[in-house]
mmCIF file of C-alpha atoms in Angstrom:
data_model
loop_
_atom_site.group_PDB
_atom_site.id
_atom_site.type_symbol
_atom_site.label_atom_id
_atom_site.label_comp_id
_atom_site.label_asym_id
_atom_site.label_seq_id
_atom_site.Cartn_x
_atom_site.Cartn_y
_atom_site.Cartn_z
ATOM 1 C CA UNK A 291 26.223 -10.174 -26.263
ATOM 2 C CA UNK A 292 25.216 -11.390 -22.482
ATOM 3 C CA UNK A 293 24.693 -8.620 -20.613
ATOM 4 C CA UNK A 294 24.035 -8.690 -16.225
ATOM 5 C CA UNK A 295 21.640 -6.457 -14.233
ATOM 6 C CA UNK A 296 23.844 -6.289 -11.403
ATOM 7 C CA UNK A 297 21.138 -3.501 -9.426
ATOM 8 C CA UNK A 298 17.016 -3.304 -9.627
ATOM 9 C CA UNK A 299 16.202 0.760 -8.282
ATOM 10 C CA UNK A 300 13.937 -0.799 -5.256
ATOM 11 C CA UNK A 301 11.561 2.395 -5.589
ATOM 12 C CA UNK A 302 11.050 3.076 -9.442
ATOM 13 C CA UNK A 303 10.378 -0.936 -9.444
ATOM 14 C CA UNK A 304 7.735 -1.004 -6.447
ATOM 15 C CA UNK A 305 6.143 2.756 -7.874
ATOM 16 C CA UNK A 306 5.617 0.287 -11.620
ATOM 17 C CA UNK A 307 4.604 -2.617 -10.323
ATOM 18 C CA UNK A 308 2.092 -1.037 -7.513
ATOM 19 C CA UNK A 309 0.519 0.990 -10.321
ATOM 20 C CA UNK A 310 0.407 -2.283 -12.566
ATOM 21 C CA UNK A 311 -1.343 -4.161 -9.682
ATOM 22 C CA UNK A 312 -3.433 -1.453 -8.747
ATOM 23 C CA UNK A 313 -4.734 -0.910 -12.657
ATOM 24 C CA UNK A 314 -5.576 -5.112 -12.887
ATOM 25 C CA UNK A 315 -7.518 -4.511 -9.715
ATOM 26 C CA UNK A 316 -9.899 -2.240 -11.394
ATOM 27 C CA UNK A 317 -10.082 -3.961 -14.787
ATOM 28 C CA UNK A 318 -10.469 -7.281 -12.649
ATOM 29 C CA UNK A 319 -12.860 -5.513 -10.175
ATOM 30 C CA UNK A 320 -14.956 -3.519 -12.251
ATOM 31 C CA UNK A 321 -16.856 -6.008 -14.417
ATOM 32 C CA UNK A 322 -17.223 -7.865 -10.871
ATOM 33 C CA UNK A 323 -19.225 -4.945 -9.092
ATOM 34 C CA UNK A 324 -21.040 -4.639 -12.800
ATOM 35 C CA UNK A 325 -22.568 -8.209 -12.720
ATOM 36 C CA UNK A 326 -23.213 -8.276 -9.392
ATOM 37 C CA UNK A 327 -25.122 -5.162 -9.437
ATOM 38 C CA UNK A 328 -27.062 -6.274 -12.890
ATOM 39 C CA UNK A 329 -27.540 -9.795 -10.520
ATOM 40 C CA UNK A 330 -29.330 -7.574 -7.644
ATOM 41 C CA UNK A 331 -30.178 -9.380 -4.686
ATOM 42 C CA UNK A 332 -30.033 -8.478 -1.291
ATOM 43 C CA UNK A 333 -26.511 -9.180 -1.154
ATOM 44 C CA UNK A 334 -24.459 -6.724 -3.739
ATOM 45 C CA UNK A 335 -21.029 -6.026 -3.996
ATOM 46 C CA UNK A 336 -19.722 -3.509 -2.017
ATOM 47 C CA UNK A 337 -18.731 -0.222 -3.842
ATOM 48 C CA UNK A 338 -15.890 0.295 -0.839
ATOM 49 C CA UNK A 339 -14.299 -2.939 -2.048
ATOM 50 C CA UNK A 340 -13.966 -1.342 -5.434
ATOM 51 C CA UNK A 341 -11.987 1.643 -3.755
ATOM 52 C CA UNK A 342 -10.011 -0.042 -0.852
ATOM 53 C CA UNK A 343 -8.814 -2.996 -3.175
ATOM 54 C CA UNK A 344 -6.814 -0.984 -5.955
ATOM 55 C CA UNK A 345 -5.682 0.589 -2.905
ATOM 56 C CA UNK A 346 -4.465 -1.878 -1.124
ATOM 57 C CA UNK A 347 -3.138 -4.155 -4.223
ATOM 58 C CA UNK A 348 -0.932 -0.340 -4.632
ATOM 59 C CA UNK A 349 0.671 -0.586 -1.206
ATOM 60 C CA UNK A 350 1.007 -3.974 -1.132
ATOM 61 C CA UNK A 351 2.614 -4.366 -4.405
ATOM 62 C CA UNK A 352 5.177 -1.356 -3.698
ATOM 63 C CA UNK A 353 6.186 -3.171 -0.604
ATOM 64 C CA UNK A 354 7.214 -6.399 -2.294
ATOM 65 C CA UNK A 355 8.557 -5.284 -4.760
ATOM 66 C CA UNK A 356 10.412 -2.541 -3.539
ATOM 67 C CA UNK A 357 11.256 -5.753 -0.855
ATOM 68 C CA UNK A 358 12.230 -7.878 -3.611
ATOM 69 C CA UNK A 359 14.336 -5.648 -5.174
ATOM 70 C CA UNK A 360 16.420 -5.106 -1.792
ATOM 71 C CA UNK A 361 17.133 -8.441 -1.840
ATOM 72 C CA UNK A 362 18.032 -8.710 -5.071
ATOM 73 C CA UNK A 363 20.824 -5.893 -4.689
ATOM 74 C CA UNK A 364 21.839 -7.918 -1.756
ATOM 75 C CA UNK A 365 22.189 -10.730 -3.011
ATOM 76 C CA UNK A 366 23.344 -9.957 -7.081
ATOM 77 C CA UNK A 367 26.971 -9.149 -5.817
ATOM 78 C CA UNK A 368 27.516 -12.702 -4.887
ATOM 79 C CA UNK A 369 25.746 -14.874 -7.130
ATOM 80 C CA UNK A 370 26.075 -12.773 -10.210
ATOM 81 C CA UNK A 371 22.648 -11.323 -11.019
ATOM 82 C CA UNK A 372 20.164 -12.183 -13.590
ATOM 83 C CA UNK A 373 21.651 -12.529 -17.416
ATOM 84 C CA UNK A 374 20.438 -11.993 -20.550
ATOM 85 C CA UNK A 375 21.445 -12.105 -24.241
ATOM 86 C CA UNK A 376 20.953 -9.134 -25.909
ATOM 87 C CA UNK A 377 21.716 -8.099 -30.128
#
């Protein structure tokens, strides 16, 4: 049976997807400061850039998705939305 999504909820998508982001930029960031802090140096990894980057991927992944999504709802009326078979 095809089925359509004809609508994407702008906010629930941007609040899933700017958690998702925000959780690979720790997993991604974490080993990163690790290593760089077992590498010493006089040049280490910032511990801010640990804490403003999940941040920011957050915000910024909200926003286009939430963005996206608009768009989508605009545009799904008139071209028919995305389709899928489904048992």
């Amino acid at each position: 049976m095809k089925k359509r999504i004809t609508r994407l909820p702008p906010h629930r998508n941007g609040v899933m997807a700017g958690v998702l982001f925000a959780t690979s930029a720790v997993l991604v960031l974490m080993p990163v400061f690790l290593l760089m802090a077992i590498a010493g140096g006089d040049e280490t990894f910032p511990l801010w850039l640990v804490l403003v980057f999940p941040v920011f991927y957050l915000v910024m992944g909200y926003i286009w998705t939430a963005l996206s999504c608009w768009i989508y709802n605009l545009l799904a009326p008139h071209v028919g939305g995305f389709e899928y078979e489904a048992e």
